Short mmCIF file of C-alpha atoms and ligand atoms in Angstrom, two decimals:
data_model
loop_
_atom_site.label_atom_id
_atom_site.label_comp_id
_atom_site.label_asym_id
_atom_site.label_seq_id
_atom_site.Cartn_x
_atom_site.Cartn_y
_atom_site.Cartn_z
CA MET J 1 -7.44 -15.88 11.24
CA LYS J 2 -9.50 -14.03 9.09
CA ALA J 3 -8.63 -11.27 6.85
CA VAL J 4 -9.59 -9.24 3.55
CA ARG J 5 -7.67 -10.28 0.75
CA PHE J 6 -6.78 -8.50 -2.77
CA PHE J 7 -6.49 -11.31 -5.37
CA GLY J 8 -6.48 -8.64 -8.56
CA HIS J 9 -8.48 -6.52 -10.25
CA LYS J 10 -11.48 -6.17 -8.38
CA ASP J 11 -11.50 -8.90 -6.70
CA VAL J 12 -11.47 -8.98 -2.92
CA ARG J 13 -12.61 -11.78 -0.94
CA VAL J 14 -12.73 -12.54 3.25
CA VAL J 15 -10.83 -15.31 4.00
CA ASN J 16 -10.24 -17.52 6.80
CA ASP J 17 -7.27 -19.75 6.45
CA ILE J 18 -4.30 -17.42 6.77
CA GLU J 19 -1.78 -18.85 9.18
CA ARG J 20 -0.89 -16.30 12.38
CA PRO J 21 2.43 -14.93 11.72
CA VAL J 22 5.35 -15.62 14.29
CA PRO J 23 7.51 -12.73 14.88
CA LYS J 24 11.02 -13.34 14.43
CA GLY J 25 14.13 -11.11 15.36
CA ASP J 26 13.12 -7.09 14.52
CA GLU J 27 9.73 -8.28 14.11
CA VAL J 28 6.36 -7.19 15.95
CA LEU J 29 2.98 -9.08 15.54
CA LEU J 30 -0.29 -7.28 16.33
CA LYS J 31 -3.48 -8.11 17.22
CA ILE J 32 -5.87 -5.77 15.24
CA GLY J 33 -7.84 -2.92 16.95
CA GLY J 34 -8.79 -1.55 13.93
CA ALA J 35 -8.03 -1.19 9.76
CA GLY J 36 -8.86 2.03 8.55
CA VAL J 37 -10.60 2.33 4.51
CA CYS J 38 -8.80 4.79 2.70
CA HIS J 39 -10.06 5.12 -0.93
CA SER J 40 -6.37 4.16 -2.33
CA ASP J 41 -7.33 0.90 -1.54
CA LEU J 42 -9.98 1.71 -4.52
CA HIS J 43 -7.40 2.88 -6.72
CA ILE J 44 -5.38 -0.66 -5.89
CA ILE J 45 -9.04 -3.08 -6.58
CA ASP J 46 -10.75 -0.79 -9.39
CA GLU J 47 -7.37 1.06 -11.34
CA GLY J 48 -4.85 -2.09 -10.78
CA THR J 49 -2.10 0.15 -9.05
CA VAL J 50 -0.68 -2.63 -7.15
CA VAL J 51 -0.59 -5.72 -9.45
CA GLY J 52 1.09 -8.76 -9.98
CA THR J 53 0.57 -9.69 -6.23
CA VAL J 54 -2.17 -11.08 -3.61
CA PHE J 55 -2.15 -9.52 -0.62
CA THR J 56 -4.26 -9.03 3.18
CA LEU J 57 -5.58 -5.20 2.42
CA GLY J 58 -5.41 -2.10 5.19
CA HIS J 59 -2.53 0.31 5.32
CA GLU J 60 -4.08 2.15 8.36
CA ASN J 61 -3.70 0.28 11.00
CA ALA J 62 -3.62 0.47 14.88
CA GLY J 63 -3.83 -2.07 17.94
CA TRP J 64 -2.01 -4.23 20.62
CA ILE J 65 1.41 -5.85 20.55
CA GLU J 66 0.86 -9.51 20.24
CA GLU J 67 4.39 -11.11 20.72
CA ILE J 68 7.64 -9.53 19.65
CA GLY J 69 10.78 -10.84 17.69
CA GLU J 70 13.72 -11.47 20.14
CA ASN J 71 15.67 -8.30 18.70
CA VAL J 72 12.96 -5.74 20.02
CA GLU J 73 13.21 -4.01 23.28
CA GLY J 74 10.88 -1.23 24.96
CA TYR J 75 7.55 -2.99 23.79
CA LYS J 76 5.73 -5.73 25.65
CA LYS J 77 2.61 -7.32 25.15
CA GLY J 78 -1.01 -5.32 25.11
CA ASP J 79 1.03 -1.64 24.37
CA ALA J 80 -1.47 0.39 22.12
CA VAL J 81 0.70 1.01 18.69
CA LEU J 82 -0.20 2.78 15.31
CA VAL J 83 1.76 1.42 12.12
CA TYR J 84 3.27 3.87 10.46
CA GLY J 85 2.63 3.24 6.65
CA PRO J 86 5.41 3.90 4.17
CA TRP J 87 7.92 0.94 5.05
CA GLY J 88 10.83 2.02 3.66
CA CYS J 89 14.41 0.56 3.84
CA GLY J 90 15.42 1.98 7.22
CA HIS J 91 19.00 2.71 5.71
CA CYS J 92 19.00 5.63 3.53
CA LYS J 93 18.96 9.15 4.46
CA PRO J 94 15.75 10.18 3.98
CA CYS J 95 15.19 6.91 6.51
CA GLN J 96 17.22 8.29 9.03
CA GLN J 97 15.92 11.19 9.06
CA SER J 98 11.98 9.32 9.75
CA LYS J 99 10.74 10.22 6.16
CA GLU J 100 10.22 6.64 4.94
CA ASN J 101 7.81 8.20 2.76
CA TYR J 102 10.35 9.25 0.41
CA CYS J 103 12.93 6.43 1.11
CA ASP J 104 15.20 6.48 -1.90
CA HIS J 105 14.54 2.63 -2.82
CA GLN J 106 10.68 3.19 -2.91
CA SER J 107 10.76 2.37 -6.73
CA GLU J 108 12.16 -1.12 -5.87
CA GLN J 109 10.23 -1.94 -2.91
CA ALA J 110 6.59 -2.82 -1.87
CA TYR J 111 5.04 0.47 -0.67
CA GLY J 112 4.05 -1.18 3.12
CA GLY J 113 1.46 -3.68 4.94
CA GLY J 114 -1.65 -3.39 2.73
CA LEU J 115 0.17 -2.01 0.14
CA GLY J 116 1.89 -4.96 -2.07
CA LEU J 117 2.12 -6.89 1.74
CA ASP J 118 0.13 -8.50 3.94
CA GLY J 119 -1.50 -5.53 5.99
CA GLY J 120 -4.12 -4.91 8.88
CA MET J 121 -7.62 -5.77 7.52
CA ALA J 122 -7.06 -9.50 9.60
CA ASP J 123 -7.21 -10.61 13.17
CA TYR J 124 -3.50 -9.89 13.24
CA MET J 125 -0.46 -8.37 11.18
CA LEU J 126 3.05 -8.73 10.79
CA VAL J 127 5.09 -5.49 11.15
CA PRO J 128 8.99 -5.47 9.88
CA SER J 129 10.61 -3.72 12.69
CA SER J 130 9.45 -1.85 16.11
CA ARG J 131 10.89 1.39 14.45
CA LEU J 132 7.48 1.29 12.30
CA LEU J 133 5.53 1.84 15.69
CA VAL J 134 3.97 5.03 17.09
CA PRO J 135 2.82 4.86 20.68
CA ILE J 136 -0.74 5.82 21.29
CA PHE J 137 -0.88 5.17 25.37
CA ASP J 138 -4.47 6.18 26.52
CA LEU J 139 -6.22 6.15 22.40
CA ASP J 140 -8.14 3.52 21.72
CA PRO J 141 -6.86 1.48 18.61
CA VAL J 142 -10.30 1.56 16.51
CA ILE J 143 -10.69 5.51 16.90
CA ALA J 144 -6.62 5.80 16.62
CA ALA J 145 -6.31 3.44 13.35
CA PRO J 146 -6.85 6.35 10.00
CA LEU J 147 -4.39 8.86 12.22
CA THR J 148 -2.05 7.07 10.50
CA ASP J 149 -2.61 7.87 7.03
CA ALA J 150 -6.40 10.47 6.90
CA ALA J 151 -4.83 12.46 9.26
CA LEU J 152 -0.94 12.11 8.80
CA THR J 153 -1.31 12.68 5.21
CA PRO J 154 -3.22 16.10 5.60
CA TYR J 155 -1.17 17.21 8.54
CA SER J 156 2.41 16.65 6.75
CA ALA J 157 0.82 18.49 3.39
CA ILE J 158 -0.51 21.33 5.52
CA LYS J 159 2.60 21.52 7.71
CA ARG J 160 4.97 22.15 4.16
CA SER J 161 2.59 25.04 3.25
CA LEU J 162 2.08 26.57 7.21
CA PRO J 163 4.12 29.93 6.83
CA LYS J 164 1.57 30.73 3.85
CA LEU J 165 -1.11 30.18 6.00
CA MET J 166 -1.70 33.02 8.00
CA ALA J 167 -5.29 35.08 9.08
CA ASP J 168 -5.46 37.41 5.98
CA GLU J 169 -5.11 34.42 3.76
CA TYR J 170 -8.15 31.94 2.17
CA VAL J 171 -6.78 28.07 1.74
CA VAL J 172 -9.62 25.80 -0.09
CA VAL J 173 -9.72 22.32 0.31
CA ILE J 174 -11.62 20.46 -2.12
CA GLY J 175 -12.70 17.08 -1.11
CA VAL J 176 -14.19 16.47 2.49
CA GLY J 177 -13.62 12.53 2.55
CA GLY J 178 -11.71 10.72 5.32
CA LEU J 179 -8.45 12.95 4.34
CA GLY J 180 -10.43 16.29 3.83
CA HIS J 181 -12.92 16.05 6.98
CA VAL J 182 -9.13 15.70 9.34
CA ALA J 183 -7.95 18.58 7.31
CA LEU J 184 -10.69 21.31 8.17
CA GLN J 185 -9.73 20.35 11.69
CA ILE J 186 -5.81 20.68 11.29
CA LEU J 187 -6.30 23.87 9.49
CA ARG J 188 -8.29 25.33 12.13
CA GLU J 189 -6.18 24.14 14.91
CA ILE J 190 -2.85 24.98 13.75
CA SER J 191 -3.33 28.14 10.93
CA GLY J 192 -4.59 31.08 10.81
CA ALA J 193 -5.98 31.02 7.43
CA GLU J 194 -9.74 31.06 6.58
CA ILE J 195 -10.79 28.14 4.68
CA ILE J 196 -13.39 27.50 1.82
CA ALA J 197 -14.41 23.92 1.47
CA CYS J 198 -15.52 22.25 -1.86
CA ASP J 199 -17.28 18.92 -2.23
CA VAL J 200 -20.65 17.74 -4.45
CA THR J 201 -23.08 17.27 -1.91
CA GLU J 202 -24.74 18.96 0.30
CA ASP J 203 -24.43 16.52 3.33
CA LYS J 204 -20.17 16.78 2.87
CA LEU J 205 -20.42 20.70 2.53
CA ALA J 206 -22.66 20.33 6.01
CA PHE J 207 -20.27 18.70 7.47
CA ALA J 208 -17.52 20.80 6.00
CA LYS J 209 -18.98 24.21 8.22
CA GLN J 210 -19.37 22.10 11.41
CA LEU J 211 -15.61 21.18 11.25
CA GLY J 212 -14.45 24.87 10.63
CA ALA J 213 -14.77 25.80 7.16
CA ALA J 214 -16.12 29.63 6.86
CA TYR J 215 -17.47 28.92 3.19
CA VAL J 216 -18.64 26.05 1.35
CA ILE J 217 -19.02 25.82 -2.39
CA ASN J 218 -20.38 22.68 -4.31
CA SER J 219 -17.63 22.11 -7.09
CA LYS J 220 -20.06 20.33 -9.37
CA ASP J 221 -21.19 24.10 -10.24
CA ALA J 222 -19.98 25.42 -13.16
CA ASP J 223 -19.09 28.35 -11.88
CA ALA J 224 -17.25 27.37 -8.96
CA ALA J 225 -14.06 29.20 -9.45
CA GLU J 226 -15.63 32.39 -9.76
CA GLN J 227 -17.98 31.77 -6.19
CA ILE J 228 -14.33 31.48 -4.88
CA GLN J 229 -12.92 34.57 -6.48
CA LYS J 230 -16.06 36.29 -5.16
CA ILE J 231 -15.03 35.51 -1.39
CA THR J 232 -11.51 35.85 -1.80
CA GLY J 233 -10.97 38.56 -4.20
CA ILE J 234 -8.60 39.54 -6.21
CA LYS J 235 -5.59 38.12 -3.86
CA LYS J 236 -7.03 34.68 -4.66
CA ALA J 237 -6.44 31.63 -1.86
CA LYS J 238 -2.69 31.60 -1.09
CA VAL J 239 -2.94 27.53 -0.90
CA VAL J 240 -5.40 24.50 -2.11
CA LEU J 241 -5.22 21.52 -0.86
CA ASP J 242 -6.54 18.80 -3.46
CA PHE J 243 -7.86 15.86 -2.16
CA VAL J 244 -9.75 14.43 -5.33
CA GLY J 245 -7.10 14.97 -7.74
CA ALA J 246 -9.24 14.46 -11.00
CA THR J 247 -8.52 16.92 -14.04
CA SER J 248 -11.79 18.63 -12.89
CA THR J 249 -10.30 19.53 -9.46
CA ILE J 250 -7.04 20.70 -10.76
CA ASP J 251 -8.55 23.11 -13.09
CA LEU J 252 -10.48 24.67 -10.29
CA GLY J 253 -7.09 24.60 -8.44
CA THR J 254 -5.24 26.46 -11.12
CA LYS J 255 -8.45 29.04 -11.04
CA VAL J 256 -8.08 29.75 -7.58
CA VAL J 257 -4.65 29.96 -6.41
CA SER J 258 -2.86 33.35 -5.82
CA LEU J 259 0.45 34.24 -7.08
CA ASP J 260 3.39 32.62 -5.15
CA GLY J 261 0.82 29.85 -3.58
CA ASP J 262 0.76 26.60 -3.17
CA LEU J 263 -1.09 24.32 -5.27
CA THR J 264 -0.70 20.64 -3.01
CA ILE J 265 -2.48 17.84 -4.97
CA VAL J 266 -2.85 14.51 -2.26
CA GLY J 267 -5.45 12.71 -4.40
CA LEU J 268 -4.75 10.15 -6.37
CA GLY J 269 -7.90 10.63 -8.87
CA GLY J 270 -5.62 10.30 -11.68
CA GLY J 271 -5.94 13.61 -13.11
CA HIS J 272 -3.69 15.65 -15.72
CA TYR J 273 -2.35 18.95 -15.87
CA GLN J 274 -0.94 20.83 -18.71
CA TYR J 275 1.49 23.32 -18.12
CA SER J 276 0.49 26.74 -19.41
CA MET J 277 2.32 29.94 -18.98
CA ASN J 278 -0.98 31.73 -19.13
CA GLY J 279 -2.65 28.80 -17.21
CA LEU J 280 -0.69 29.27 -13.90
CA PRO J 281 0.33 32.52 -11.87
CA PHE J 282 3.64 33.35 -11.40
CA GLY J 283 5.54 31.46 -8.18
CA VAL J 284 2.75 28.86 -7.71
CA SER J 285 4.27 25.84 -6.22
CA MET J 286 2.57 22.90 -7.34
CA THR J 287 3.48 19.54 -5.25
CA ASN J 288 1.98 15.75 -4.80
CA PRO J 289 2.79 15.20 -1.46
CA TYR J 290 2.91 11.32 -0.18
CA TRP J 291 1.96 10.58 3.08
CA GLY J 292 4.12 12.16 5.94
CA SER J 293 7.51 11.04 7.96
CA ARG J 294 7.36 8.62 11.44
CA THR J 295 7.97 12.01 13.75
CA GLU J 296 5.10 13.70 11.92
CA LEU J 297 2.71 10.55 12.97
CA MET J 298 4.07 11.60 16.75
CA GLU J 299 2.76 15.03 16.17
CA VAL J 300 -0.45 14.08 15.06
CA VAL J 301 -1.14 11.65 18.19
CA GLY J 302 -0.45 14.76 19.93
CA LEU J 303 -3.15 16.52 18.29
CA ALA J 304 -5.43 13.54 18.80
CA ARG J 305 -5.06 13.19 22.12
CA GLN J 306 -5.37 17.01 22.84
CA LYS J 307 -8.43 16.07 21.47
CA LYS J 308 -7.47 19.16 18.42
CA ILE J 309 -8.75 16.50 16.30
CA HIS J 310 -11.64 13.96 16.22
CA ILE J 311 -11.82 11.36 13.36
CA GLU J 312 -15.63 10.71 12.35
CA ILE J 313 -16.18 6.88 12.38
CA GLU J 314 -17.94 4.38 11.03
CA LYS J 315 -17.30 0.77 12.84
CA HIS J 316 -17.61 -2.86 10.29
CA LYS J 317 -16.50 -5.72 10.67
CA LEU J 318 -14.00 -7.90 8.29
CA ASP J 319 -16.63 -9.38 6.77
CA ASP J 320 -18.66 -6.21 5.36
CA ALA J 321 -15.55 -5.50 3.47
CA ASN J 322 -16.87 -5.09 0.02
CA GLU J 323 -19.89 -3.81 1.21
CA VAL J 324 -18.22 -0.69 2.81
CA TYR J 325 -15.65 -0.69 -0.60
CA ASP J 326 -18.75 0.06 -2.54
CA ARG J 327 -20.73 2.67 -0.54
CA MET J 328 -16.83 4.33 -0.68
CA ARG J 329 -17.18 4.33 -4.43
CA GLN J 330 -20.66 6.20 -3.96
CA GLY J 331 -19.27 8.73 -1.76
CA LYS J 332 -21.73 7.63 1.20
CA ILE J 333 -19.19 7.21 3.89
CA LYS J 334 -19.24 10.27 6.28
CA GLY J 335 -15.30 10.29 7.41
CA ARG J 336 -13.64 7.06 7.72
CA ALA J 337 -14.88 3.73 7.67
CA VAL J 338 -12.88 1.41 10.22
CA LEU J 339 -12.90 -2.58 10.20
CA VAL J 340 -12.51 -4.06 13.19
CA PRO J 341 -12.02 -7.91 13.55
P1 NAD R 401 -13.22 9.41 0.12
O1 NAD R 401 -13.52 8.41 -0.59
O2 NAD R 401 -13.05 9.35 1.98
O3 NAD R 401 -13.15 11.23 0.11
C1 NAD R 401 -13.45 11.89 -1.00
C2 NAD R 401 -14.27 12.70 -1.18
O4 NAD R 401 -13.85 13.82 -2.22
C3 NAD R 401 -15.62 12.58 -0.78
O5 NAD R 401 -16.21 13.73 0.01
C4 NAD R 401 -16.34 13.01 -2.42
O6 NAD R 401 -17.36 13.13 -1.95
C5 NAD R 401 -15.62 14.50 -2.67
N1 NAD R 401 -15.23 14.32 -4.05
C6 NAD R 401 -15.41 13.69 -5.40
N2 NAD R 401 -15.42 13.95 -6.18
C7 NAD R 401 -15.01 15.50 -6.01
C8 NAD R 401 -15.54 16.55 -6.96
N3 NAD R 401 -15.06 16.63 -8.20
N4 NAD R 401 -14.88 18.21 -6.12
C9 NAD R 401 -15.07 17.58 -5.24
N5 NAD R 401 -15.02 16.77 -4.19
C10 NAD R 401 -14.90 15.57 -4.42
O7 NAD R 401 -11.16 9.71 0.34
P2 NAD R 401 -9.74 9.72 0.73
O8 NAD R 401 -9.68 8.46 1.39
O9 NAD R 401 -10.10 10.90 1.66
O10 NAD R 401 -8.86 10.07 -0.17
C11 NAD R 401 -8.70 10.81 -1.14
C12 NAD R 401 -7.86 10.98 -2.24
O11 NAD R 401 -6.40 10.92 -1.63
C13 NAD R 401 -7.95 9.56 -2.73
O12 NAD R 401 -7.62 9.73 -3.88
C14 NAD R 401 -6.80 8.66 -2.48
O13 NAD R 401 -6.44 7.91 -3.10
C15 NAD R 401 -5.74 9.70 -2.44
N6 NAD R 401 -4.84 10.07 -0.76
C16 NAD R 401 -3.41 9.59 -1.14
C17 NAD R 401 -2.40 10.09 -0.54
C18 NAD R 401 -1.19 10.42 -0.46
O14 NAD R 401 0.01 10.29 0.54
N7 NAD R 401 -0.83 10.98 -1.60
C19 NAD R 401 -2.71 9.32 1.13
C20 NAD R 401 -3.89 8.87 1.47
C21 NAD R 401 -5.12 9.00 -0.05
ZN1 ZN R 402 -4.11 5.83 2.00
ZN1 ZN R 403 15.20 4.45 3.09
#
């Protein structure tokens, strides 16, 4: 079968000689409908966040059950499912609570399919357990694939700040890419706060307005923080969601977040933050959430089935993976690119 393989630093190749796996025991073989292209892949490919192993990329996956191992119950050939991405041990307390993204054993195992183990940028993908599948019913797997990360990750980050996102508050969203464009819609649907969106190009800012941002600011502007403070006034923004995670965006976040606010850094842009008592308002919670839980993914499917969130998608062939990654490096993708075998 065909697969998009990571061979090492800046070396991604589309190959045709991968054997189609056969599921045993608890395993499930999926026929892939779509595999989303996440910026985290670029951190792996360009910056070496996963090293020393060759594997198939693609950690945002959806498809149809093709074959099941002898122990799998409750699924049959043709069922449409998402693959929950952060694969935990399945046994520890966080895993039992469905929060495999915070599995006790994360430091000693690969993060999941497409993140050290074979992922979904291929004709078929082997999933180690049906525990990691979430049914999508009438949703199309091509459109649904990015729900597993581009929607689940912002959803989980927003949910933890929800009590602070009331109608008299402001929320700042930095980065209106794959994750950020869904974050805006989730905020619009489940919170009352007024949204201020930041990106670095005019087309992304116009896109943000369409998705529910009341205000847009170009974060390249030297006075971006002052522009935001002009909108929020002295109270500042109760929640800042940073989907870039560069030193400059973390710096912007610390300048605009309010007393007792949340500064949530989702982006893995390699930024640094030096704590200083005067640099951060009192009471601020600074967090770096990772992905979301299995049950939160079910809630995200609910939002999509009710048409409350819509992922803007461009479809591409597996053969075009390297060109798609290049366009992502240049910030040229609107919404999410999905590879369709
Ligand atoms: P993307 O490439 O689709 O979008 C990034 C967006 O940020 C683009 O619109 C780009 O124009 C914008 N941007 C770049 N620099 C900016 C700046 N200085 N100010 C404002 N906007 C800026 O990326 P994505 O797939 O949405 O991923 C975003 C980040 O989140 C990546 O670092 C990715 O690795 C990370 N991520 C983290 C998790 C997690 O669980 N913590 C999960 C998925 C992705
Ligand atoms: Zn991702
Ligand atoms: Zn675990």
